[in-house]
PDB file of C-alpha atoms in Angstrom:
ATOM      1  CA  UNK S   1      16.003  -8.788   4.046  1.00  0.00           C
ATOM      2  CA  UNK S   2      18.871  -6.774   3.153  1.00  0.00           C
ATOM      3  CA  UNK S   3      19.159  -4.147   0.473  1.00  0.00           C
ATOM      4  CA  UNK S   4      22.544  -3.513   0.595  1.00  0.00           C
ATOM      5  CA  UNK S   5      22.865   0.017  -1.632  1.00  0.00           C
ATOM      6  CA  UNK S   6      26.461   0.491  -3.402  1.00  0.00           C
ATOM      7  CA  UNK S   7      28.041   4.321  -2.771  1.00  0.00           C
ATOM      8  CA  UNK S   8      27.137   5.752  -6.873  1.00  0.00           C
ATOM      9  CA  UNK S   9      29.595   7.552  -8.514  1.00  0.00           C
ATOM     10  CA  UNK S  10      30.199  10.961  -7.569  1.00  0.00           C
ATOM     11  CA  UNK S  11      28.673  11.720 -11.351  1.00  0.00           C
ATOM     12  CA  UNK S  12      25.699   9.749 -10.713  1.00  0.00           C
ATOM     13  CA  UNK S  13      25.176  11.287  -7.212  1.00  0.00           C
ATOM     14  CA  UNK S  14      24.555  14.766  -7.666  1.00  0.00           C
ATOM     15  CA  UNK S  15      21.243  16.015  -6.546  1.00  0.00           C
ATOM     16  CA  UNK S  16      18.112  16.180  -8.462  1.00  0.00           C
ATOM     17  CA  UNK S  17      16.047  20.024  -8.444  1.00  0.00           C
ATOM     18  CA  UNK S  18      12.771  19.101  -6.814  1.00  0.00           C
ATOM     19  CA  UNK S  19       9.801  18.625  -9.694  1.00  0.00           C
ATOM     20  CA  UNK S  20       6.461  21.150  -9.307  1.00  0.00           C
ATOM     21  CA  UNK S  21       4.271  17.359 -10.044  1.00  0.00           C
ATOM     22  CA  UNK S  22       2.542  15.638  -7.117  1.00  0.00           C
ATOM     23  CA  UNK S  23       4.782  14.134  -4.823  1.00  0.00           C
ATOM     24  CA  UNK S  24       4.212   9.890  -5.502  1.00  0.00           C
ATOM     25  CA  UNK S  25       5.798   8.538  -2.155  1.00  0.00           C
ATOM     26  CA  UNK S  26       8.251   5.527  -2.412  1.00  0.00           C
ATOM     27  CA  UNK S  27       7.878   3.411  -5.322  1.00  0.00           C
ATOM     28  CA  UNK S  28       8.496  -0.346  -5.828  1.00  0.00           C
ATOM     29  CA  UNK S  29       9.249  -1.469  -9.284  1.00  0.00           C
ATOM     30  CA  UNK S  30       9.131  -5.051  -9.999  1.00  0.00           C
ATOM     31  CA  UNK S  31      10.879  -5.654 -12.712  1.00  0.00           C
ATOM     32  CA  UNK S  32      12.788  -8.595 -15.017  1.00  0.00           C
ATOM     33  CA  UNK S  33      15.859  -6.741 -15.904  1.00  0.00           C
ATOM     34  CA  UNK S  34      17.458  -3.347 -13.946  1.00  0.00           C
ATOM     35  CA  UNK S  35      15.998  -1.506 -16.933  1.00  0.00           C
ATOM     36  CA  UNK S  36      12.812  -2.093 -17.736  1.00  0.00           C
ATOM     37  CA  UNK S  37       9.708   0.151 -18.708  1.00  0.00           C
ATOM     38  CA  UNK S  38       8.720  -0.133 -14.921  1.00  0.00           C
ATOM     39  CA  UNK S  39      12.023   0.633 -13.573  1.00  0.00           C
ATOM     40  CA  UNK S  40      12.368   4.098 -15.711  1.00  0.00           C
ATOM     41  CA  UNK S  41       8.639   4.742 -14.425  1.00  0.00           C
ATOM     42  CA  UNK S  42       9.513   3.800 -10.238  1.00  0.00           C
ATOM     43  CA  UNK S  43      12.141   5.790 -10.681  1.00  0.00           C
ATOM     44  CA  UNK S  44      11.035   9.012 -12.627  1.00  0.00           C
ATOM     45  CA  UNK S  45       8.101   8.503 -10.281  1.00  0.00           C
ATOM     46  CA  UNK S  46       9.740   8.342  -6.531  1.00  0.00           C
ATOM     47  CA  UNK S  47      12.009  11.347  -7.811  1.00  0.00           C
ATOM     48  CA  UNK S  48       9.066  13.677  -7.587  1.00  0.00           C
ATOM     49  CA  UNK S  49      10.146  15.827  -4.540  1.00  0.00           C
ATOM     50  CA  UNK S  50      12.948  12.644  -3.083  1.00  0.00           C
ATOM     51  CA  UNK S  51      10.676   9.904  -2.896  1.00  0.00           C
ATOM     52  CA  UNK S  52      12.704   6.761  -3.338  1.00  0.00           C
ATOM     53  CA  UNK S  53      12.884   3.315  -5.038  1.00  0.00           C
ATOM     54  CA  UNK S  54      13.493  -0.255  -4.487  1.00  0.00           C
ATOM     55  CA  UNK S  55      14.149  -2.605  -8.196  1.00  0.00           C
ATOM     56  CA  UNK S  56      13.524  -6.435  -7.045  1.00  0.00           C
ATOM     57  CA  UNK S  57      14.498  -8.479  -9.464  1.00  0.00           C
ATOM     58  CA  UNK S  58      11.897 -11.513 -10.075  1.00  0.00           C
ATOM     59  CA  UNK S  59      11.679 -14.101 -13.069  1.00  0.00           C
ATOM     60  CA  UNK S  60       9.771 -13.352 -15.822  1.00  0.00           C
ATOM     61  CA  UNK S  61       8.205 -16.809 -15.045  1.00  0.00           C
ATOM     62  CA  UNK S  62       6.142 -14.645 -12.438  1.00  0.00           C
ATOM     63  CA  UNK S  63       4.943 -11.833 -14.036  1.00  0.00           C
ATOM     64  CA  UNK S  64       3.445 -14.388 -16.842  1.00  0.00           C
ATOM     65  CA  UNK S  65       1.628 -16.685 -14.390  1.00  0.00           C
ATOM     66  CA  UNK S  66       4.638 -19.617 -15.566  1.00  0.00           C
ATOM     67  CA  UNK S  67       5.813 -19.470 -11.904  1.00  0.00           C
ATOM     68  CA  UNK S  68       3.428 -21.568 -10.291  1.00  0.00           C
ATOM     69  CA  UNK S  69       3.214 -24.621 -13.053  1.00  0.00           C
ATOM     70  CA  UNK S  70       5.023 -27.849 -11.083  1.00  0.00           C
ATOM     71  CA  UNK S  71       8.062 -28.122 -12.738  1.00  0.00           C
ATOM     72  CA  UNK S  72       9.115 -24.262 -11.719  1.00  0.00           C
ATOM     73  CA  UNK S  73       8.826 -25.437  -8.382  1.00  0.00           C
ATOM     74  CA  UNK S  74      11.447 -28.095  -9.257  1.00  0.00           C
ATOM     75  CA  UNK S  75      13.469 -25.286 -11.274  1.00  0.00           C
ATOM     76  CA  UNK S  76      12.881 -22.869  -8.290  1.00  0.00           C
ATOM     77  CA  UNK S  77      15.492 -25.852  -6.594  1.00  0.00           C
ATOM     78  CA  UNK S  78      18.463 -24.764  -8.303  1.00  0.00           C
ATOM     79  CA  UNK S  79      18.105 -21.545  -8.584  1.00  0.00           C
ATOM     80  CA  UNK S  80      20.893 -19.324  -6.199  1.00  0.00           C
ATOM     81  CA  UNK S  81      19.847 -18.002  -2.806  1.00  0.00           C
ATOM     82  CA  UNK S  82      18.119 -14.274  -2.677  1.00  0.00           C
ATOM     83  CA  UNK S  83      21.273 -12.948  -1.112  1.00  0.00           C
ATOM     84  CA  UNK S  84      23.693 -14.581  -2.660  1.00  0.00           C
ATOM     85  CA  UNK S  85      21.876 -13.274  -6.601  1.00  0.00           C
ATOM     86  CA  UNK S  86      21.780  -9.938  -4.431  1.00  0.00           C
ATOM     87  CA  UNK S  87      25.078  -9.788  -3.474  1.00  0.00           C
ATOM     88  CA  UNK S  88      26.062 -10.495  -7.212  1.00  0.00           C
ATOM     89  CA  UNK S  89      23.970  -8.274  -8.094  1.00  0.00           C
ATOM     90  CA  UNK S  90      25.275  -5.080  -6.205  1.00  0.00           C
ATOM     91  CA  UNK S  91      28.805  -5.111  -7.723  1.00  0.00           C
ATOM     92  CA  UNK S  92      29.685  -3.092 -10.404  1.00  0.00           C
ATOM     93  CA  UNK S  93      28.158  -3.890 -13.434  1.00  0.00           C
ATOM     94  CA  UNK S  94      25.699  -6.006 -12.230  1.00  0.00           C
ATOM     95  CA  UNK S  95      22.212  -5.991 -12.490  1.00  0.00           C
ATOM     96  CA  UNK S  96      21.882  -3.997  -9.001  1.00  0.00           C
ATOM     97  CA  UNK S  97      24.301  -1.975  -9.996  1.00  0.00           C
ATOM     98  CA  UNK S  98      22.715  -0.702 -13.319  1.00  0.00           C
ATOM     99  CA  UNK S  99      19.260  -0.143 -11.792  1.00  0.00           C
ATOM    100  CA  UNK S 100      20.821   2.073  -9.013  1.00  0.00           C
ATOM    101  CA  UNK S 101      22.777   4.275 -11.052  1.00  0.00           C
ATOM    102  CA  UNK S 102      19.591   4.199 -13.630  1.00  0.00           C
ATOM    103  CA  UNK S 103      17.500   5.595 -10.752  1.00  0.00           C
ATOM    104  CA  UNK S 104      19.862   7.795  -9.542  1.00  0.00           C
ATOM    105  CA  UNK S 105      20.097   9.470 -13.213  1.00  0.00           C
ATOM    106  CA  UNK S 106      16.028   9.614 -13.490  1.00  0.00           C
ATOM    107  CA  UNK S 107      16.004  11.614  -9.730  1.00  0.00           C
ATOM    108  CA  UNK S 108      14.944   8.693  -7.547  1.00  0.00           C
ATOM    109  CA  UNK S 109      16.797   9.271  -3.987  1.00  0.00           C
ATOM    110  CA  UNK S 110      18.327   6.468  -1.757  1.00  0.00           C
ATOM    111  CA  UNK S 111      17.309   3.877  -4.700  1.00  0.00           C
ATOM    112  CA  UNK S 112      17.897   0.028  -3.523  1.00  0.00           C
ATOM    113  CA  UNK S 113      17.770  -3.377  -4.769  1.00  0.00           C
ATOM    114  CA  UNK S 114      16.687  -6.661  -3.972  1.00  0.00           C
ATOM    115  CA  UNK S 115      15.699  -9.802  -4.933  1.00  0.00           C
ATOM    116  CA  UNK S 116      12.873 -11.926  -4.960  1.00  0.00           C
ATOM    117  CA  UNK S 117      13.363 -15.342  -3.810  1.00  0.00           C
ATOM    118  CA  UNK S 118      10.389 -18.662  -3.809  1.00  0.00           C
ATOM    119  CA  UNK S 119       8.798 -16.953  -0.529  1.00  0.00           C
ATOM    120  CA  UNK S 120       7.087 -14.985  -3.230  1.00  0.00           C
ATOM    121  CA  UNK S 121       4.647 -13.847  -0.328  1.00  0.00           C
ATOM    122  CA  UNK S 122       7.711 -12.638   2.877  1.00  0.00           C
ATOM    123  CA  UNK S 123       9.226 -10.393   0.311  1.00  0.00           C
ATOM    124  CA  UNK S 124       6.733  -8.613  -0.843  1.00  0.00           C
ATOM    125  CA  UNK S 125       5.089  -8.676   2.266  1.00  0.00           C
ATOM    126  CA  UNK S 126       8.144  -6.744   3.507  1.00  0.00           C
ATOM    127  CA  UNK S 127       8.743  -4.158   0.813  1.00  0.00           C
ATOM    128  CA  UNK S 128       5.165  -3.345   0.767  1.00  0.00           C
ATOM    129  CA  UNK S 129       4.553  -1.966   4.096  1.00  0.00           C
ATOM    130  CA  UNK S 130       6.968   0.857   3.291  1.00  0.00           C
ATOM    131  CA  UNK S 131       6.510   1.918   0.066  1.00  0.00           C
ATOM    132  CA  UNK S 132       2.913   4.023  -1.422  1.00  0.00           C
ATOM    133  CA  UNK S 133       2.862   2.470  -5.242  1.00  0.00           C
ATOM    134  CA  UNK S 134       4.159  -1.107  -6.662  1.00  0.00           C
ATOM    135  CA  UNK S 135       4.982  -0.296 -10.714  1.00  0.00           C
ATOM    136  CA  UNK S 136       5.359  -3.605 -12.850  1.00  0.00           C
ATOM    137  CA  UNK S 137       5.055  -4.243 -16.699  1.00  0.00           C
ATOM    138  CA  UNK S 138       3.455  -6.760 -18.735  1.00  0.00           C
ATOM    139  CA  UNK S 139       5.653  -9.461 -20.403  1.00  0.00           C
ATOM    140  CA  UNK S 140       6.400  -9.380 -23.809  1.00  0.00           C
ATOM    141  CA  UNK S 141       5.641 -13.346 -24.354  1.00  0.00           C
ATOM    142  CA  UNK S 142       2.375 -13.143 -25.660  1.00  0.00           C
ATOM    143  CA  UNK S 143       1.986 -16.634 -25.073  1.00  0.00           C
ATOM    144  CA  UNK S 144       2.155 -15.305 -21.149  1.00  0.00           C
ATOM    145  CA  UNK S 145      -0.752 -15.630 -18.855  1.00  0.00           C
ATOM    146  CA  UNK S 146       0.017 -12.933 -16.044  1.00  0.00           C
ATOM    147  CA  UNK S 147      -2.696 -12.980 -14.351  1.00  0.00           C
ATOM    148  CA  UNK S 148      -1.699 -15.038 -11.190  1.00  0.00           C
ATOM    149  CA  UNK S 149       1.999 -12.806 -10.882  1.00  0.00           C
ATOM    150  CA  UNK S 150      -0.489  -9.614 -11.429  1.00  0.00           C
ATOM    151  CA  UNK S 151      -3.064 -11.036  -8.581  1.00  0.00           C
ATOM    152  CA  UNK S 152      -0.130 -11.205  -5.756  1.00  0.00           C
ATOM    153  CA  UNK S 153       0.663  -7.690  -6.125  1.00  0.00           C
ATOM    154  CA  UNK S 154      -2.710  -6.585  -6.626  1.00  0.00           C
ATOM    155  CA  UNK S 155      -3.908  -8.549  -3.924  1.00  0.00           C
ATOM    156  CA  UNK S 156      -1.272  -9.911  -1.631  1.00  0.00           C
ATOM    157  CA  UNK S 157       0.227  -6.495  -1.210  1.00  0.00           C
ATOM    158  CA  UNK S 158      -2.371  -3.715   0.150  1.00  0.00           C
ATOM    159  CA  UNK S 159      -0.362  -0.779  -2.471  1.00  0.00           C
ATOM    160  CA  UNK S 160      -1.820   0.435  -6.115  1.00  0.00           C
ATOM    161  CA  UNK S 161      -0.202  -1.051  -8.894  1.00  0.00           C
ATOM    162  CA  UNK S 162       0.413   0.499 -11.496  1.00  0.00           C
ATOM    163  CA  UNK S 163       0.640  -1.602 -14.520  1.00  0.00           C
ATOM    164  CA  UNK S 164       2.554  -0.840 -17.655  1.00  0.00           C
ATOM    165  CA  UNK S 165       1.317  -2.384 -21.216  1.00  0.00           C
ATOM    166  CA  UNK S 166       3.783  -4.685 -22.792  1.00  0.00           C
ATOM    167  CA  UNK S 167       5.825  -2.297 -25.443  1.00  0.00           C
ATOM    168  CA  UNK S 168       5.618   1.275 -24.179  1.00  0.00           C
ATOM    169  CA  UNK S 169       7.416   4.955 -24.235  1.00  0.00           C
ATOM    170  CA  UNK S 170       8.428   4.905 -20.702  1.00  0.00           C
ATOM    171  CA  UNK S 171       7.555   8.405 -18.604  1.00  0.00           C
ATOM    172  CA  UNK S 172       6.879   9.245 -15.450  1.00  0.00           C
ATOM    173  CA  UNK S 173       3.791  11.930 -16.806  1.00  0.00           C
ATOM    174  CA  UNK S 174       0.525  10.601 -17.529  1.00  0.00           C
ATOM    175  CA  UNK S 175      -1.722  13.660 -20.157  1.00  0.00           C
ATOM    176  CA  UNK S 176      -4.823  11.675 -20.985  1.00  0.00           C
ATOM    177  CA  UNK S 177      -6.309   9.668 -18.116  1.00  0.00           C
ATOM    178  CA  UNK S 178      -9.328   8.217 -17.668  1.00  0.00           C
ATOM    179  CA  UNK S 179     -10.947   7.039 -14.628  1.00  0.00           C
ATOM    180  CA  UNK S 180     -13.494   4.461 -14.436  1.00  0.00           C
ATOM    181  CA  UNK S 181     -16.031   4.909 -11.647  1.00  0.00           C
ATOM    182  CA  UNK S 182     -18.207   1.986 -10.766  1.00  0.00           C
ATOM    183  CA  UNK S 183     -19.407   3.376  -7.231  1.00  0.00           C
ATOM    184  CA  UNK S 184     -17.042   0.962  -5.313  1.00  0.00           C
ATOM    185  CA  UNK S 185     -14.987   0.467  -2.730  1.00  0.00           C
ATOM    186  CA  UNK S 186     -11.894  -0.357  -5.076  1.00  0.00           C
ATOM    187  CA  UNK S 187     -12.876   2.369  -7.451  1.00  0.00           C
ATOM    188  CA  UNK S 188     -12.840   4.923  -4.923  1.00  0.00           C
ATOM    189  CA  UNK S 189      -9.000   3.700  -3.728  1.00  0.00           C
ATOM    190  CA  UNK S 190      -8.247   3.600  -7.001  1.00  0.00           C
ATOM    191  CA  UNK S 191      -9.229   7.480  -8.294  1.00  0.00           C
ATOM    192  CA  UNK S 192      -7.672   8.466  -4.469  1.00  0.00           C
ATOM    193  CA  UNK S 193      -4.275   6.260  -5.098  1.00  0.00           C
ATOM    194  CA  UNK S 194      -4.385   7.841  -8.539  1.00  0.00           C
ATOM    195  CA  UNK S 195      -4.359  11.072  -7.016  1.00  0.00           C
ATOM    196  CA  UNK S 196      -0.581  12.517  -7.841  1.00  0.00           C
ATOM    197  CA  UNK S 197      -0.723  11.180 -11.449  1.00  0.00           C
ATOM    198  CA  UNK S 198      -4.073  12.708 -11.870  1.00  0.00           C
ATOM    199  CA  UNK S 199      -2.806  16.358 -10.888  1.00  0.00           C
ATOM    200  CA  UNK S 200      -0.619  16.169 -13.143  1.00  0.00           C
ATOM    201  CA  UNK S 201      -2.448  15.876 -16.273  1.00  0.00           C
ATOM    202  CA  UNK S 202      -3.625  17.746 -19.171  1.00  0.00           C
ATOM    203  CA  UNK S 203      -7.314  15.942 -20.029  1.00  0.00           C
ATOM    204  CA  UNK S 204      -9.430  13.812 -17.189  1.00  0.00           C
ATOM    205  CA  UNK S 205     -12.372  11.591 -18.100  1.00  0.00           C
ATOM    206  CA  UNK S 206     -14.280   9.970 -15.657  1.00  0.00           C
ATOM    207  CA  UNK S 207     -16.780   7.001 -17.345  1.00  0.00           C
ATOM    208  CA  UNK S 208     -19.660   6.699 -15.042  1.00  0.00           C
ATOM    209  CA  UNK S 209     -21.147   3.754 -14.731  1.00  0.00           C
ATOM    210  CA  UNK S 210     -22.549   4.210 -11.588  1.00  0.00           C
ATOM    211  CA  UNK S 211     -26.286   3.172 -10.259  1.00  0.00           C
ATOM    212  CA  UNK S 212     -27.971   6.379  -9.003  1.00  0.00           C
ATOM    213  CA  UNK S 213     -27.583   6.402  -5.557  1.00  0.00           C
ATOM    214  CA  UNK S 214     -30.345   6.040  -2.713  1.00  0.00           C
ATOM    215  CA  UNK S 215     -31.249   9.418  -1.648  1.00  0.00           C
ATOM    216  CA  UNK S 216     -32.638   7.934   1.795  1.00  0.00           C
ATOM    217  CA  UNK S 217     -28.722   6.418   2.507  1.00  0.00           C
ATOM    218  CA  UNK S 218     -27.706   7.014   5.871  1.00  0.00           C
ATOM    219  CA  UNK S 219     -24.512   7.620   5.163  1.00  0.00           C
ATOM    220  CA  UNK S 220     -22.945   9.886   1.963  1.00  0.00           C
ATOM    221  CA  UNK S 221     -21.230   8.733  -0.175  1.00  0.00           C
ATOM    222  CA  UNK S 222     -18.149   9.853  -2.382  1.00  0.00           C
ATOM    223  CA  UNK S 223     -18.471  12.066  -5.278  1.00  0.00           C
ATOM    224  CA  UNK S 224     -15.144  11.732  -7.146  1.00  0.00           C
ATOM    225  CA  UNK S 225     -16.268  15.116  -9.329  1.00  0.00           C
ATOM    226  CA  UNK S 226     -16.428  16.937  -6.248  1.00  0.00           C
ATOM    227  CA  UNK S 227     -13.242  15.571  -4.818  1.00  0.00           C
ATOM    228  CA  UNK S 228     -11.264  15.701  -7.668  1.00  0.00           C
ATOM    229  CA  UNK S 229     -12.729  19.695  -8.482  1.00  0.00           C
ATOM    230  CA  UNK S 230     -10.879  19.840  -4.351  1.00  0.00           C
ATOM    231  CA  UNK S 231      -8.376  19.263  -5.389  1.00  0.00           C
ATOM    232  CA  UNK S 232      -8.139  22.111  -8.444  1.00  0.00           C
ATOM    233  CA  UNK S 233      -8.272  19.046 -11.276  1.00  0.00           C
ATOM    234  CA  UNK S 234     -10.808  19.634 -13.843  1.00  0.00           C
ATOM    235  CA  UNK S 235     -12.463  16.842 -15.153  1.00  0.00           C
ATOM    236  CA  UNK S 236     -15.201  15.614 -18.164  1.00  0.00           C
ATOM    237  CA  UNK S 237     -17.899  12.636 -16.977  1.00  0.00           C
ATOM    238  CA  UNK S 238     -19.208  10.809 -19.260  1.00  0.00           C
ATOM    239  CA  UNK S 239     -21.974   8.361 -18.750  1.00  0.00           C
ATOM    240  CA  UNK S 240     -21.749   4.629 -19.473  1.00  0.00           C
ATOM    241  CA  UNK S 241     -23.874   1.778 -20.293  1.00  0.00           C
ATOM    242  CA  UNK S 242     -22.326  -1.544 -19.924  1.00  0.00           C
ATOM    243  CA  UNK S 243     -23.270  -5.058 -18.408  1.00  0.00           C
ATOM    244  CA  UNK S 244     -20.608  -6.773 -16.459  1.00  0.00           C
ATOM    245  CA  UNK S 245     -19.291  -8.936 -19.460  1.00  0.00           C
ATOM    246  CA  UNK S 246     -19.679  -6.306 -21.525  1.00  0.00           C
ATOM    247  CA  UNK S 247     -17.634  -3.612 -18.887  1.00  0.00           C
ATOM    248  CA  UNK S 248     -14.126  -3.969 -19.490  1.00  0.00           C
ATOM    249  CA  UNK S 249     -14.295  -3.868 -23.049  1.00  0.00           C
ATOM    250  CA  UNK S 250     -16.137  -0.883 -23.221  1.00  0.00           C
ATOM    251  CA  UNK S 251     -13.667   0.352 -20.604  1.00  0.00           C
ATOM    252  CA  UNK S 252     -10.439  -0.218 -23.018  1.00  0.00           C
ATOM    253  CA  UNK S 253     -12.784   1.246 -26.448  1.00  0.00           C
ATOM    254  CA  UNK S 254     -13.861   4.568 -24.713  1.00  0.00           C
ATOM    255  CA  UNK S 255     -10.192   4.713 -23.159  1.00  0.00           C
ATOM    256  CA  UNK S 256      -8.354   4.211 -26.604  1.00  0.00           C
ATOM    257  CA  UNK S 257     -11.666   6.981 -28.201  1.00  0.00           C
ATOM    258  CA  UNK S 258     -10.257   9.346 -25.542  1.00  0.00           C
ATOM    259  CA  UNK S 259      -6.079   8.428 -26.232  1.00  0.00           C
ATOM    260  CA  UNK S 260      -5.857   7.604 -23.037  1.00  0.00           C
ATOM    261  CA  UNK S 261      -2.378   6.988 -21.899  1.00  0.00           C
ATOM    262  CA  UNK S 262      -3.300   6.187 -17.806  1.00  0.00           C
ATOM    263  CA  UNK S 263      -6.264   4.061 -17.314  1.00  0.00           C
ATOM    264  CA  UNK S 264      -7.505   3.647 -13.446  1.00  0.00           C
ATOM    265  CA  UNK S 265     -10.027   1.157 -12.222  1.00  0.00           C
ATOM    266  CA  UNK S 266     -10.500  -0.627  -9.233  1.00  0.00           C
ATOM    267  CA  UNK S 267      -9.586  -4.100  -8.863  1.00  0.00           C
ATOM    268  CA  UNK S 268     -12.065  -6.979  -7.766  1.00  0.00           C
ATOM    269  CA  UNK S 269     -11.435 -11.251  -6.998  1.00  0.00           C
ATOM    270  CA  UNK S 270     -10.561 -13.705  -4.429  1.00  0.00           C
ATOM    271  CA  UNK S 271      -8.580 -16.528  -3.195  1.00  0.00           C
ATOM    272  CA  UNK S 272      -6.966 -18.922  -3.067  1.00  0.00           C
ATOM    273  CA  UNK S 273      -3.458 -18.000  -4.011  1.00  0.00           C
ATOM    274  CA  UNK S 274      -2.845 -20.020  -7.249  1.00  0.00           C
ATOM    275  CA  UNK S 275      -6.739 -18.866  -8.039  1.00  0.00           C
ATOM    276  CA  UNK S 276      -7.268 -15.802  -8.723  1.00  0.00           C
ATOM    277  CA  UNK S 277     -10.735 -15.174  -9.899  1.00  0.00           C
ATOM    278  CA  UNK S 278     -10.772 -11.375 -11.048  1.00  0.00           C
ATOM    279  CA  UNK S 279     -14.012  -9.822 -11.461  1.00  0.00           C
ATOM    280  CA  UNK S 280     -14.663  -9.408 -15.668  1.00  0.00           C
ATOM    281  CA  UNK S 281     -13.927  -6.071 -15.878  1.00  0.00           C
ATOM    282  CA  UNK S 282     -10.647  -6.564 -14.390  1.00  0.00           C
ATOM    283  CA  UNK S 283      -9.606  -9.741 -16.200  1.00  0.00           C
ATOM    284  CA  UNK S 284     -10.190  -7.766 -19.186  1.00  0.00           C
ATOM    285  CA  UNK S 285      -8.765  -5.052 -18.661  1.00  0.00           C
ATOM    286  CA  UNK S 286      -4.942  -7.157 -17.756  1.00  0.00           C
ATOM    287  CA  UNK S 287      -5.639  -9.394 -20.576  1.00  0.00           C
ATOM    288  CA  UNK S 288      -6.075  -7.424 -23.411  1.00  0.00           C
ATOM    289  CA  UNK S 289      -5.013  -4.049 -21.957  1.00  0.00           C
ATOM    290  CA  UNK S 290      -2.508  -1.477 -24.022  1.00  0.00           C
ATOM    291  CA  UNK S 291      -2.566   1.473 -21.581  1.00  0.00           C
ATOM    292  CA  UNK S 292      -1.058   1.890 -18.629  1.00  0.00           C
ATOM    293  CA  UNK S 293      -3.204   0.932 -16.129  1.00  0.00           C
ATOM    294  CA  UNK S 294      -3.453   1.414 -12.212  1.00  0.00           C
ATOM    295  CA  UNK S 295      -5.781  -1.064 -10.221  1.00  0.00           C
ATOM    296  CA  UNK S 296      -6.283  -1.041  -6.539  1.00  0.00           C
ATOM    297  CA  UNK S 297      -8.025  -4.127  -5.103  1.00  0.00           C
TER     298      UNK S 297
END
């Protein structure tokens, strides 16, 4: 897959001063347009310590779940081939050119542009192999069902996914972070993946809904508070009690009470591809959440 980048003008190619924020790595922005909130946030995150960013253009139908309907398959046959669309986008004034210029101005190095065609699985597999984080913004269409598109990103790439709310003030820094902890492997992976974002926060709250560990377990368990302390991160632990059916609503309620601008949690789901069955908490947060959420399956 060719992701050729046009040469930026000298005025936009000036090197960016390094930041003191923890490096995030190489970031993949899934965007419907070159100036989406996801494009800016991904570029700012990648700009920490010289990371790269790739913008991957997709249709609003993908993120809104409409790309999986039968009529969408017919419409897809009429679309311009991704390679031709990419070449057109990278011309001066095109969507790819606009993304590259925005990314450079935000501090990212070597920004690139890709176009997602009909074979989304192949495109995402190739891109996710060399990126560390996905950033995507929820669709603004109130009738959209984002679970299908987000499900592919979460479960088909193996990468943590930062999901921005439909309406947000794009920023590469989150000041108040809530970590949802239930002792599961997805929760562990989510907390570890979010470390560069958590380390830059001013206030961190751990919502602990984990059952007490068996003292006779044959292997040590992950202790989130100890892990955060080793990274020099001060956090507050707060116990929460909720049934599985109420977990998602409880997490969002506590996050709002804390005035969080980022929620970190594990994601649950099962295949088949078009019928992702998210766990109750994940589904509730993806459906009703209005704050940025980092999820890891």
